[in-house]
Tab-separated table of C-alpha atoms in Angstrom:
chain	number	residue	atom	x	y	z
A	1432	MET	CA	15.645	39.597	-15.315
A	1433	ASN	CA	16.673	35.980	-15.673
A	1434	SER	CA	18.094	35.470	-19.146
A	1435	THR	CA	18.534	31.735	-18.791
A	1436	PRO	CA	16.386	29.895	-21.352
A	1437	PRO	CA	13.643	27.793	-19.688
A	1438	SER	CA	14.879	24.637	-21.366
A	1439	SER	CA	18.320	24.994	-19.766
A	1440	ARG	CA	17.122	25.677	-16.229
A	1441	PRO	CA	17.335	22.749	-13.795
A	1442	SER	CA	14.003	21.127	-13.050
A	1443	THR	CA	12.623	20.520	-9.569
A	1444	VAL	CA	11.851	17.033	-8.292
A	1445	PHE	CA	9.124	16.272	-5.740
A	1446	GLY	CA	7.412	19.595	-6.318
A	1447	ARG	CA	4.296	20.428	-4.361
A	1448	GLY	CA	1.977	19.380	-7.166
A	1449	SER	CA	-1.534	20.736	-7.449
A	1450	TYR	CA	-3.251	21.949	-4.281
A	1451	ALA	CA	-6.254	19.740	-5.046
A	1452	GLU	CA	-3.937	16.727	-5.121
A	1453	ALA	CA	-2.395	17.762	-1.806
A	1454	LEU	CA	-5.893	17.939	-0.270
A	1455	ARG	CA	-6.785	14.493	-1.571
A	1456	ILE	CA	-3.520	12.948	-0.380
A	1457	GLY	CA	-3.973	14.522	3.041
A	1458	GLU	CA	-7.458	13.072	3.368
A	1459	ILE	CA	-6.242	9.578	2.404
A	1460	LEU	CA	-3.395	9.733	4.911
A	1461	ARG	CA	-5.732	10.826	7.719
A	1462	LYS	CA	-7.893	7.766	7.116
A	1463	GLU	CA	-4.812	5.525	6.967
A	1464	THR	CA	-3.717	6.933	10.347
A	1465	VAL	CA	-6.732	5.356	12.063
A	1466	GLY	CA	-6.277	2.153	10.089
A	1467	GLY	CA	-2.604	2.037	11.018
A	1468	ALA	CA	-3.422	2.337	14.713
A	1469	LEU	CA	-5.918	-0.542	14.430
A	1470	LEU	CA	-3.391	-2.550	12.418
A	1471	VAL	CA	-0.684	-2.178	15.061
A	1472	SER	CA	-3.160	-2.926	17.855
A	1473	ALA	CA	-4.370	-6.105	16.135
A	1474	ALA	CA	-0.808	-7.296	15.608
A	1475	ILE	CA	0.103	-6.687	19.257
A	1476	ILE	CA	-2.989	-8.556	20.478
A	1477	ALA	CA	-2.135	-11.499	18.190
A	1478	LEU	CA	1.484	-11.620	19.393
A	1479	VAL	CA	0.503	-11.487	23.062
A	1480	TRP	CA	-2.204	-14.129	22.638
A	1481	ALA	CA	0.035	-16.453	20.583
A	1482	ASN	CA	2.695	-16.346	23.312
A	1483	SER	CA	0.372	-16.596	26.304
A	1484	PRO	CA	-0.814	-19.689	28.206
A	1485	ALA	CA	-3.956	-19.500	26.023
A	1486	ALA	CA	-1.934	-19.762	22.785
A	1487	ASP	CA	-3.683	-22.980	21.722
A	1488	SER	CA	-7.014	-21.152	21.508
A	1489	TYR	CA	-5.494	-18.516	19.215
A	1490	PHE	CA	-4.128	-21.083	16.767
A	1491	ALA	CA	-7.353	-23.104	16.957
A	1492	LEU	CA	-9.289	-19.967	16.005
A	1493	ARG	CA	-6.886	-19.098	13.184
A	1494	ASP	CA	-7.031	-22.629	11.742
A	1495	PHE	CA	-10.796	-23.133	12.149
A	1496	LYS	CA	-12.259	-23.930	8.727
A	1497	VAL	CA	-15.496	-22.644	7.246
A	1498	GLY	CA	-16.860	-22.566	3.705
A	1499	TYR	CA	-18.214	-24.738	0.909
A	1500	GLU	CA	-15.780	-27.526	0.006
A	1501	PRO	CA	-17.265	-28.448	-3.445
A	1502	TRP	CA	-16.286	-24.936	-4.608
A	1503	HIS	CA	-12.849	-25.309	-2.970
A	1504	LEU	CA	-13.820	-22.568	-0.539
A	1505	GLU	CA	-13.537	-24.470	2.743
A	1506	LEU	CA	-10.751	-22.310	4.159
A	1507	SER	CA	-9.359	-21.548	7.569
A	1508	LEU	CA	-10.209	-18.173	9.099
A	1509	GLY	CA	-6.603	-17.149	8.526
A	1510	ALA	CA	-6.857	-18.078	4.838
A	1511	TRP	CA	-10.180	-16.231	4.499
A	1512	ALA	CA	-8.485	-13.142	5.913
A	1513	ALA	CA	-5.547	-13.428	3.511
A	1514	ASP	CA	-7.487	-14.413	0.396
A	1515	GLY	CA	-10.821	-12.721	1.032
A	1516	LEU	CA	-10.555	-9.674	3.277
A	1517	LEU	CA	-7.206	-8.635	1.823
A	1518	ALA	CA	-8.848	-8.523	-1.620
A	1519	ILE	CA	-10.720	-5.452	-0.316
A	1520	PHE	CA	-7.371	-3.834	0.470
A	1521	PHE	CA	-6.109	-4.585	-3.032
A	1522	PHE	CA	-9.369	-3.287	-4.516
A	1523	LEU	CA	-8.473	0.057	-2.939
A	1524	VAL	CA	-4.957	-0.313	-4.366
A	1525	GLY	CA	-6.457	-0.759	-7.828
A	1526	LEU	CA	-8.679	2.301	-7.408
A	1527	GLU	CA	-5.773	4.423	-6.169
A	1528	LEU	CA	-3.410	3.274	-8.913
A	1529	LYS	CA	-5.902	4.074	-11.647
A	1530	ARG	CA	-6.809	7.390	-10.055
A	1531	GLU	CA	-3.154	8.439	-9.762
A	1532	PHE	CA	-2.157	7.582	-13.321
A	1533	VAL	CA	-5.362	8.755	-15.023
A	1534	ALA	CA	-6.329	11.897	-13.117
A	1535	GLY	CA	-3.662	12.506	-10.453
A	1536	ASP	CA	-0.395	14.367	-10.682
A	1537	LEU	CA	1.325	11.131	-11.756
A	1538	ARG	CA	-0.309	11.253	-15.177
A	1539	ASP	CA	2.469	13.720	-16.003
A	1540	ILE	CA	5.574	11.639	-16.756
A	1541	ARG	CA	7.800	14.512	-15.641
A	1542	LYS	CA	6.277	14.348	-12.155
A	1543	SER	CA	5.992	10.581	-11.909
A	1544	ILE	CA	9.328	9.366	-13.242
A	1545	VAL	CA	11.358	10.092	-10.091
A	1546	PRO	CA	8.981	8.658	-7.446
A	1547	VAL	CA	8.154	5.649	-9.641
A	1548	ALA	CA	11.848	4.946	-10.256
A	1549	ALA	CA	12.574	5.455	-6.532
A	1550	ALA	CA	9.858	2.935	-5.663
A	1551	ALA	CA	11.355	0.458	-8.132
A	1552	GLY	CA	14.765	0.964	-6.549
A	1553	GLY	CA	13.168	0.375	-3.163
A	1554	VAL	CA	11.945	-3.002	-4.428
A	1555	VAL	CA	15.024	-4.223	-6.307
A	1556	VAL	CA	17.699	-3.451	-3.699
A	1557	PRO	CA	15.925	-5.213	-0.763
A	1558	ALA	CA	15.315	-8.263	-2.975
A	1559	VAL	CA	18.998	-8.386	-3.964
A	1560	ILE	CA	20.115	-8.044	-0.326
A	1561	TYR	CA	17.789	-10.877	0.722
A	1562	VAL	CA	19.152	-13.127	-2.038
A	1563	VAL	CA	22.760	-12.361	-1.072
A	1564	VAL	CA	22.077	-13.206	2.592
A	1565	ASN	CA	20.340	-16.471	1.613
A	1566	LEU	CA	22.732	-17.682	-1.094
A	1567	THR	CA	23.995	-20.454	1.161
A	1568	SER	CA	20.429	-21.508	1.963
A	1569	PRO	CA	18.753	-22.322	-1.373
A	1570	GLU	CA	15.519	-23.513	0.237
A	1571	THR	CA	14.856	-20.026	1.583
A	1572	LEU	CA	15.525	-18.097	-1.645
A	1573	ARG	CA	11.815	-18.309	-2.461
A	1574	GLY	CA	11.228	-15.536	0.060
A	1575	TRP	CA	13.148	-12.935	-1.963
A	1576	ALA	CA	10.037	-10.751	-2.413
A	1577	ILE	CA	9.165	-10.491	1.299
A	1578	PRO	CA	11.215	-7.324	2.032
A	1579	THR	CA	10.073	-5.468	-1.083
A	1580	ALA	CA	6.768	-4.127	0.290
A	1581	THR	CA	5.918	-0.924	2.182
A	1582	ASP	CA	2.935	-0.723	4.533
A	1583	ILE	CA	1.459	2.762	4.112
A	1584	ALA	CA	-1.020	2.369	6.999
A	1585	PHE	CA	1.708	1.372	9.456
A	1586	ALA	CA	3.985	4.143	8.155
A	1587	VAL	CA	1.284	6.789	8.518
A	1588	ALA	CA	0.503	5.550	12.031
A	1589	VAL	CA	4.147	6.231	12.913
A	1590	LEU	CA	3.853	9.727	11.419
A	1591	ALA	CA	0.780	10.357	13.560
A	1592	ILE	CA	2.595	9.230	16.697
A	1593	ILE	CA	5.609	11.480	16.129
A	1594	GLY	CA	3.365	14.380	15.050
A	1595	SER	CA	5.110	14.945	11.750
A	1596	HIS	CA	3.920	17.785	9.516
A	1597	LEU	CA	5.413	16.453	6.304
A	1598	PRO	CA	5.278	18.953	3.416
A	1599	SER	CA	2.673	18.062	0.790
A	1600	ALA	CA	5.414	17.166	-1.698
A	1601	LEU	CA	6.826	14.559	0.681
A	1602	ARG	CA	3.359	13.229	1.556
A	1603	ILE	CA	2.659	12.718	-2.138
A	1604	PHE	CA	6.073	11.085	-2.520
A	1605	LEU	CA	5.396	8.696	0.383
A	1606	LEU	CA	1.979	7.697	-0.947
A	1607	THR	CA	3.364	7.282	-4.477
A	1608	LEU	CA	6.091	5.011	-3.154
A	1609	ALA	CA	3.515	2.865	-1.379
A	1610	VAL	CA	1.108	2.756	-4.348
A	1611	VAL	CA	3.778	1.797	-6.903
A	1612	ASP	CA	5.202	-0.605	-4.337
A	1613	ASP	CA	1.803	-2.310	-4.084
A	1614	LEU	CA	1.549	-2.529	-7.884
A	1615	ILE	CA	4.927	-4.250	-8.078
A	1616	ALA	CA	4.006	-6.514	-5.163
A	1617	ILE	CA	0.747	-7.667	-6.727
A	1618	SER	CA	2.587	-8.301	-10.018
A	1619	ILE	CA	5.133	-10.414	-8.144
A	1620	ILE	CA	2.354	-12.360	-6.421
A	1621	ALA	CA	0.577	-12.966	-9.738
A	1622	PHE	CA	3.640	-14.067	-11.699
A	1623	PHE	CA	5.927	-15.718	-9.145
A	1624	TYR	CA	3.575	-17.154	-6.543
A	1625	THR	CA	1.015	-18.834	-8.770
A	1626	SER	CA	1.119	-22.635	-8.805
A	1627	ASP	CA	-1.112	-25.166	-10.544
A	1628	LEU	CA	-2.724	-22.636	-12.853
A	1629	HIS	CA	-6.192	-23.707	-14.029
A	1630	VAL	CA	-7.068	-21.899	-17.245
A	1631	GLU	CA	-10.805	-22.680	-17.377
A	1632	PRO	CA	-11.893	-20.820	-14.200
A	1633	LEU	CA	-9.521	-17.987	-15.107
A	1634	LEU	CA	-11.219	-17.572	-18.487
A	1635	LEU	CA	-14.645	-17.861	-16.863
A	1636	ALA	CA	-13.661	-15.046	-14.476
A	1637	LEU	CA	-13.442	-12.705	-17.458
A	1638	VAL	CA	-17.232	-12.965	-17.972
A	1639	PRO	CA	-18.413	-11.490	-14.631
A	1640	LEU	CA	-15.455	-9.065	-14.717
A	1641	ALA	CA	-16.527	-7.790	-18.153
A	1642	VAL	CA	-20.161	-7.402	-17.039
A	1643	TYR	CA	-18.972	-5.633	-13.874
A	1644	ALA	CA	-16.806	-3.215	-15.902
A	1645	PHE	CA	-19.573	-2.545	-18.442
A	1646	LEU	CA	-22.159	-1.745	-15.773
A	1647	ALA	CA	-19.699	0.391	-13.784
A	1648	HIS	CA	-18.928	2.506	-16.863
A	1649	LYS	CA	-22.436	2.586	-18.328
A	1650	TYR	CA	-24.199	3.504	-15.091
A	1651	ARG	CA	-21.413	5.238	-13.186
A	1652	HIS	CA	-23.629	8.191	-12.275
A	1653	PHE	CA	-26.324	5.860	-10.941
A	1654	PHE	CA	-23.883	3.870	-8.769
A	1655	GLY	CA	-22.381	7.110	-7.512
A	1656	LEU	CA	-25.748	8.403	-6.329
A	1657	HIS	CA	-27.185	5.148	-4.971
A	1658	ALA	CA	-24.771	3.345	-2.642
A	1659	ALA	CA	-27.073	0.359	-2.136
A	1660	SER	CA	-27.120	-0.381	-5.868
A	1661	ALA	CA	-23.389	-1.082	-5.859
A	1662	TRP	CA	-23.821	-3.591	-3.029
A	1663	LEU	CA	-26.753	-5.314	-4.735
A	1664	ILE	CA	-25.449	-5.338	-8.323
A	1665	LEU	CA	-21.672	-4.863	-8.499
A	1666	LEU	CA	-20.703	-6.711	-5.318
A	1667	PRO	CA	-22.151	-10.115	-6.384
A	1668	LEU	CA	-20.328	-9.846	-9.721
A	1669	GLY	CA	-17.144	-8.988	-7.847
A	1670	VAL	CA	-17.538	-11.973	-5.513
A	1671	VAL	CA	-18.027	-14.358	-8.466
A	1672	THR	CA	-14.932	-12.916	-10.154
A	1673	TRP	CA	-12.958	-13.335	-6.929
A	1674	ALA	CA	-14.098	-16.960	-6.487
A	1675	LEU	CA	-13.152	-17.917	-10.053
A	1676	VAL	CA	-9.744	-16.259	-9.793
A	1677	HIS	CA	-9.218	-18.099	-6.504
A	1678	ALA	CA	-10.135	-21.389	-8.183
A	1679	SER	CA	-7.686	-20.695	-11.028
A	1680	GLY	CA	-4.668	-20.903	-8.727
A	1681	ILE	CA	-3.809	-17.205	-8.975
A	1682	HIS	CA	-3.904	-15.551	-5.582
A	1683	ALA	CA	-7.379	-14.128	-5.122
A	1684	THR	CA	-6.121	-10.675	-4.127
A	1685	VAL	CA	-5.264	-10.149	-7.806
A	1686	ALA	CA	-9.023	-10.112	-8.435
A	1687	GLY	CA	-9.313	-7.139	-6.086
A	1688	VAL	CA	-6.852	-5.118	-8.177
A	1689	LEU	CA	-8.623	-6.038	-11.432
A	1690	LEU	CA	-11.982	-5.004	-9.994
A	1691	GLY	CA	-10.470	-1.704	-8.870
A	1692	PHE	CA	-9.005	-1.087	-12.325
A	1693	ALA	CA	-12.453	-1.657	-13.864
A	1694	ILE	CA	-14.029	1.320	-12.076
A	1695	PRO	CA	-14.130	4.569	-14.132
A	1696	VAL	CA	-12.246	7.572	-12.790
A	1697	PHE	CA	-14.167	10.430	-14.420
A	1698	ARG	CA	-17.855	11.320	-14.270
A	1699	SER	CA	-19.979	10.586	-17.319
A	1700	GLN	CA	-21.493	13.418	-19.358
A	1701	ALA	CA	-24.858	12.519	-17.839
A	1702	GLY	CA	-23.349	13.195	-14.440
A	1703	GLY	CA	-21.984	16.572	-15.483
A	1704	GLY	CA	-18.612	15.528	-16.881
A	1705	PRO	CA	-15.151	15.521	-15.214
A	1706	GLN	CA	-15.565	19.067	-13.873
A	1707	ALA	CA	-18.766	18.320	-11.948
A	1708	GLY	CA	-17.101	16.489	-9.067
A	1709	PRO	CA	-15.410	13.231	-8.089
A	1710	GLY	CA	-15.833	10.212	-10.336
A	1711	LEU	CA	-16.958	6.746	-9.305
A	1712	ALA	CA	-13.408	5.592	-8.436
A	1713	GLU	CA	-13.005	8.388	-5.893
A	1714	ILE	CA	-16.535	7.842	-4.550
A	1715	PHE	CA	-15.838	4.120	-4.057
A	1716	GLU	CA	-12.524	4.983	-2.446
A	1717	HIS	CA	-14.335	7.089	0.163
A	1718	ARG	CA	-16.930	4.337	0.731
A	1719	PHE	CA	-14.628	1.353	1.010
A	1720	ARG	CA	-11.425	2.719	2.567
A	1721	PRO	CA	-12.934	2.619	6.097
A	1722	ILE	CA	-13.877	-1.032	5.533
A	1723	SER	CA	-10.370	-1.847	4.317
A	1724	ALA	CA	-8.427	0.166	6.891
A	1725	GLY	CA	-10.785	-0.419	9.801
A	1726	ILE	CA	-11.815	-4.060	9.324
A	1727	ALA	CA	-10.115	-6.040	6.559
A	1728	VAL	CA	-6.443	-5.204	7.146
A	1729	PRO	CA	-6.553	-5.308	10.982
A	1730	ILE	CA	-8.264	-8.739	10.896
A	1731	PHE	CA	-5.647	-9.993	8.448
A	1732	ALA	CA	-2.908	-8.657	10.737
A	1733	PHE	CA	-4.531	-10.369	13.702
A	1734	PHE	CA	-4.481	-13.781	12.024
A	1735	SER	CA	-1.077	-13.364	10.342
A	1736	ALA	CA	1.072	-11.648	12.968
A	1737	GLY	CA	0.459	-14.198	15.711
A	1738	VAL	CA	3.626	-16.285	15.924
A	1739	ALA	CA	4.814	-18.342	18.884
A	1740	VAL	CA	8.274	-16.904	19.490
A	1741	GLY	CA	9.263	-19.448	22.142
A	1742	GLY	CA	10.808	-17.071	24.635
A	1743	TRP	CA	14.224	-15.441	24.418
A	1744	GLU	CA	15.877	-18.578	23.068
A	1745	GLY	CA	13.270	-18.897	20.341
A	1746	LEU	CA	13.614	-15.214	19.425
A	1747	VAL	CA	17.397	-15.536	19.088
A	1748	SER	CA	16.972	-18.679	16.983
A	1749	ALA	CA	14.435	-16.967	14.704
A	1750	LEU	CA	16.604	-13.875	14.213
A	1751	ALA	CA	19.608	-16.082	13.380
A	1752	ASP	CA	17.696	-17.675	10.489
A	1753	PRO	CA	18.904	-16.330	7.095
A	1754	VAL	CA	15.233	-15.669	6.293
A	1755	ALA	CA	14.855	-13.182	9.157
A	1756	LEU	CA	18.317	-11.693	8.584
A	1757	GLY	CA	17.595	-11.157	4.889
A	1758	ILE	CA	14.253	-9.523	5.639
A	1759	ILE	CA	15.678	-7.194	8.297
A	1760	ALA	CA	18.629	-6.188	6.127
A	1761	GLY	CA	16.362	-5.769	3.095
A	1762	LEU	CA	13.803	-3.552	4.810
A	1763	VAL	CA	16.048	-1.518	7.115
A	1764	LEU	CA	19.032	-1.105	4.768
A	1765	GLY	CA	17.753	-2.011	1.313
A	1766	LYS	CA	14.728	0.275	1.268
A	1767	PRO	CA	16.560	3.527	2.096
A	1768	ILE	CA	19.529	2.590	-0.111
A	1769	GLY	CA	17.254	1.792	-3.057
A	1770	ILE	CA	14.957	4.809	-2.690
A	1771	LEU	CA	17.552	7.406	-1.755
A	1772	GLY	CA	20.165	6.051	-4.175
A	1773	THR	CA	17.798	5.977	-7.141
A	1774	THR	CA	16.563	9.485	-6.386
A	1775	TRP	CA	20.112	10.841	-6.093
A	1776	VAL	CA	21.222	9.218	-9.352
A	1777	LEU	CA	18.200	10.606	-11.248
A	1778	THR	CA	18.677	14.122	-9.916
A	1779	LYS	CA	22.337	14.069	-10.897
A	1780	ALA	CA	21.582	12.603	-14.312
A	1781	THR	CA	18.916	15.222	-15.062
A	1782	ARG	CA	20.568	18.099	-13.183
A	1783	ALA	CA	17.345	18.472	-11.212
A	1784	THR	CA	17.119	20.132	-7.794
A	1785	LEU	CA	14.988	19.365	-4.757
A	1786	ASP	CA	11.911	21.397	-3.952
A	1787	SER	CA	12.822	24.218	-1.570
A	1788	SER	CA	10.442	22.913	1.114
A	1789	PHE	CA	12.716	20.036	2.165
A	1790	LYS	CA	16.240	18.603	2.073
A	1791	TRP	CA	17.936	15.277	1.400
A	1792	ILE	CA	17.662	14.334	5.076
A	1793	ASP	CA	13.876	14.455	4.660
A	1794	ILE	CA	13.959	12.029	1.737
A	1795	PHE	CA	16.201	9.804	3.859
A	1796	GLY	CA	13.600	9.879	6.641
A	1797	VAL	CA	10.798	8.934	4.253
A	1798	ALA	CA	12.995	6.185	2.780
A	1799	LEU	CA	13.523	4.789	6.279
A	1800	LEU	CA	9.768	4.958	6.844
A	1801	ALA	CA	9.265	2.925	3.668
A	1802	GLY	CA	11.184	0.129	5.386
A	1803	ILE	CA	8.056	-0.600	7.422
A	1804	GLY	CA	6.878	-3.659	5.541
A	1805	PHE	CA	3.974	-5.379	7.212
A	1806	THR	CA	0.689	-6.302	5.514
A	1807	VAL	CA	1.938	-7.367	2.071
A	1808	SER	CA	5.199	-8.717	3.514
A	1809	LEU	CA	3.238	-11.029	5.817
A	1810	LEU	CA	1.149	-12.181	2.863
A	1811	VAL	CA	4.205	-12.895	0.690
A	1812	ALA	CA	5.856	-14.759	3.585
A	1813	GLU	CA	2.873	-17.115	3.805
A	1814	LEU	CA	2.904	-17.609	0.034
A	1815	SER	CA	6.663	-18.261	0.094
A	1816	PHE	CA	6.926	-20.827	2.864
A	1817	GLY	CA	3.408	-22.015	3.664
A	1818	HIS	CA	1.149	-20.909	6.481
A	1819	GLY	CA	2.522	-21.882	9.885
A	1820	SER	CA	5.823	-23.387	8.673
A	1821	LEU	CA	9.057	-22.769	10.596
A	1822	HIS	CA	10.458	-20.426	7.934
A	1823	ASP	CA	7.118	-18.598	7.807
A	1824	ASP	CA	7.262	-18.055	11.577
A	1825	HIS	CA	10.859	-16.832	11.340
A	1826	ALA	CA	9.905	-14.567	8.439
A	1827	LYS	CA	7.149	-13.018	10.553
A	1828	VAL	CA	9.610	-12.376	13.375
A	1829	GLY	CA	11.930	-10.728	10.856
A	1830	ILE	CA	9.126	-8.587	9.425
A	1831	LEU	CA	8.012	-7.433	12.868
A	1832	ALA	CA	11.583	-6.706	14.015
A	1833	ALA	CA	12.465	-4.858	10.805
A	1834	SER	CA	9.269	-2.804	10.851
A	1835	LEU	CA	9.877	-1.784	14.464
A	1836	LEU	CA	13.523	-0.882	13.779
A	1837	ALA	CA	12.618	1.083	10.630
A	1838	ALA	CA	9.915	2.952	12.560
A	1839	LEU	CA	12.352	3.892	15.325
A	1840	LEU	CA	15.029	5.070	12.890
A	1841	ALA	CA	12.529	7.075	10.834
A	1842	THR	CA	11.188	8.634	14.021
A	1843	ALA	CA	14.677	9.679	15.065
A	1844	VAL	CA	15.221	11.428	11.718
A	1845	LEU	CA	11.797	12.978	11.098
A	1846	LYS	CA	11.156	14.078	14.680
A	1847	THR	CA	14.063	16.506	14.494
A	1848	ARG	CA	12.615	18.056	11.330
A	1849	ASN	CA	9.117	18.787	12.633
A	1850	ARG	CA	9.779	22.476	13.249
A	1851	GLN	CA	10.823	22.948	9.629
A	1852	TYR	CA	7.743	21.003	8.480
A	1853	ARG	CA	5.405	23.238	10.479
A	1854	GLN	CA	6.950	26.346	8.927
A	1855	GLU	CA	6.464	24.901	5.454
A	1856	GLU	CA	2.846	24.027	6.281
A	1857	GLU	CA	2.233	27.670	7.192
A	1858	ARG	CA	3.751	28.772	3.874
A	1859	GLU	CA	1.435	26.389	1.988
A	1860	LYS	CA	-1.587	27.916	3.770
A	1861	VAL	CA	-0.393	31.406	2.817
A	1862	ASP	CA	-0.084	30.261	-0.808
A	1863	ALA	CA	-3.626	28.899	-0.603
A	1864	ASP	CA	-4.883	32.263	0.706
A	1865	GLN	CA	-3.198	34.065	-2.167
A	1866	ASP	CA	-4.766	31.645	-4.642
A	1867	GLY	CA	-8.218	32.384	-3.210
A	1868	ILE	CA	-8.903	28.890	-1.872
A	1869	PRO	CA	-11.659	29.008	0.777
A	1870	ASP	CA	-10.756	28.280	4.384
A	1871	VAL	CA	-13.033	25.255	4.459
A	1872	TYR	CA	-10.769	23.580	1.911
A	1873	GLN	CA	-7.626	24.675	3.690
A	1874	ASP	CA	-8.844	22.974	6.824
A	1875	ARG	CA	-9.045	19.685	4.919
A	1876	ALA	CA	-5.373	19.895	4.002
């Protein structure tokens, strides 16, 4: 018999969490796998087109303007992708953040403190490295936030390619890193990349947002049952909110997060209460994730990743720019140092131990994977230096190079661990059998 008092026993970090949470995380990551493949494909097409003899047609398409000028909505197709379509992506971020901290495993501070702190470390260290590299180039310091983001879709696409069977604890850790990373990124965009703030449209945006939130909470069961009603009632209110936030000077993707936050997580009593099934946030997540991963993000990548490298000489020149060097060092070195270092310090400070299903090398592999910064990094680069500027082009080269290098390094580490991952996956299925979970649910894991 173990006589050690429970309070004095070391705790375990990155535990498996609830099986229901593992199922949900697995389903999200499967959807992101398809989105990641489309994202990478769109970026490759853009790069090839932008460096082909037909490059002028690509840039003409990207810069073609449509919209209603009196409402300040006459934007290029590239700007519509960044400001409009990417708001759908951030709407999903808002839904996922609220779901995680209200109903997910992260509502327990004991489970969330380590991955949240690790994500914060994975933001701070890359930013510091970028600043150090660019200290002698003050005009480029504005890009300090570019290497702070992780692209979960791209990362999951890499996992799909290498056939990794990450344990559920590590999958949850990876998704938590990306979700918290997105929260920090959108906060940075809102506070540091807002210029010429116009208070009146921002205050007016609160009106449709409040009506949207009231209807979503009051009639959550109705919107959950009738998909068309959300398109006809909630979507117009969301579009008006987005337009007013855009007019205020705050980047319009912030509106997407706010609209996601406004959706209730739990079912109403009329709908059977929390135990009756998924709430409106999870229902909307299922409805809109394919649109985000399959349409919005790939189109944004297509219009943002296309940069005219200028041959070998141009590539060398771009990579020699402190902007590109800072981004590459921040993503490839800063991310793993920040994530792994923060995790190690917390485990030592709390005398915690790792879950038995994985080792420190696995956390290192995931930390390398988090160095794939693509979607949000491209957005922050455009906000930092202006769409199509020389530094913006060099930043894009740095983001693409860093993401490729991080993917290769993560592959080298995680590929060697796949056998161990498969064994752990079998143990999780055995645990599910012992807990009496039906096979149909096991298959979803």
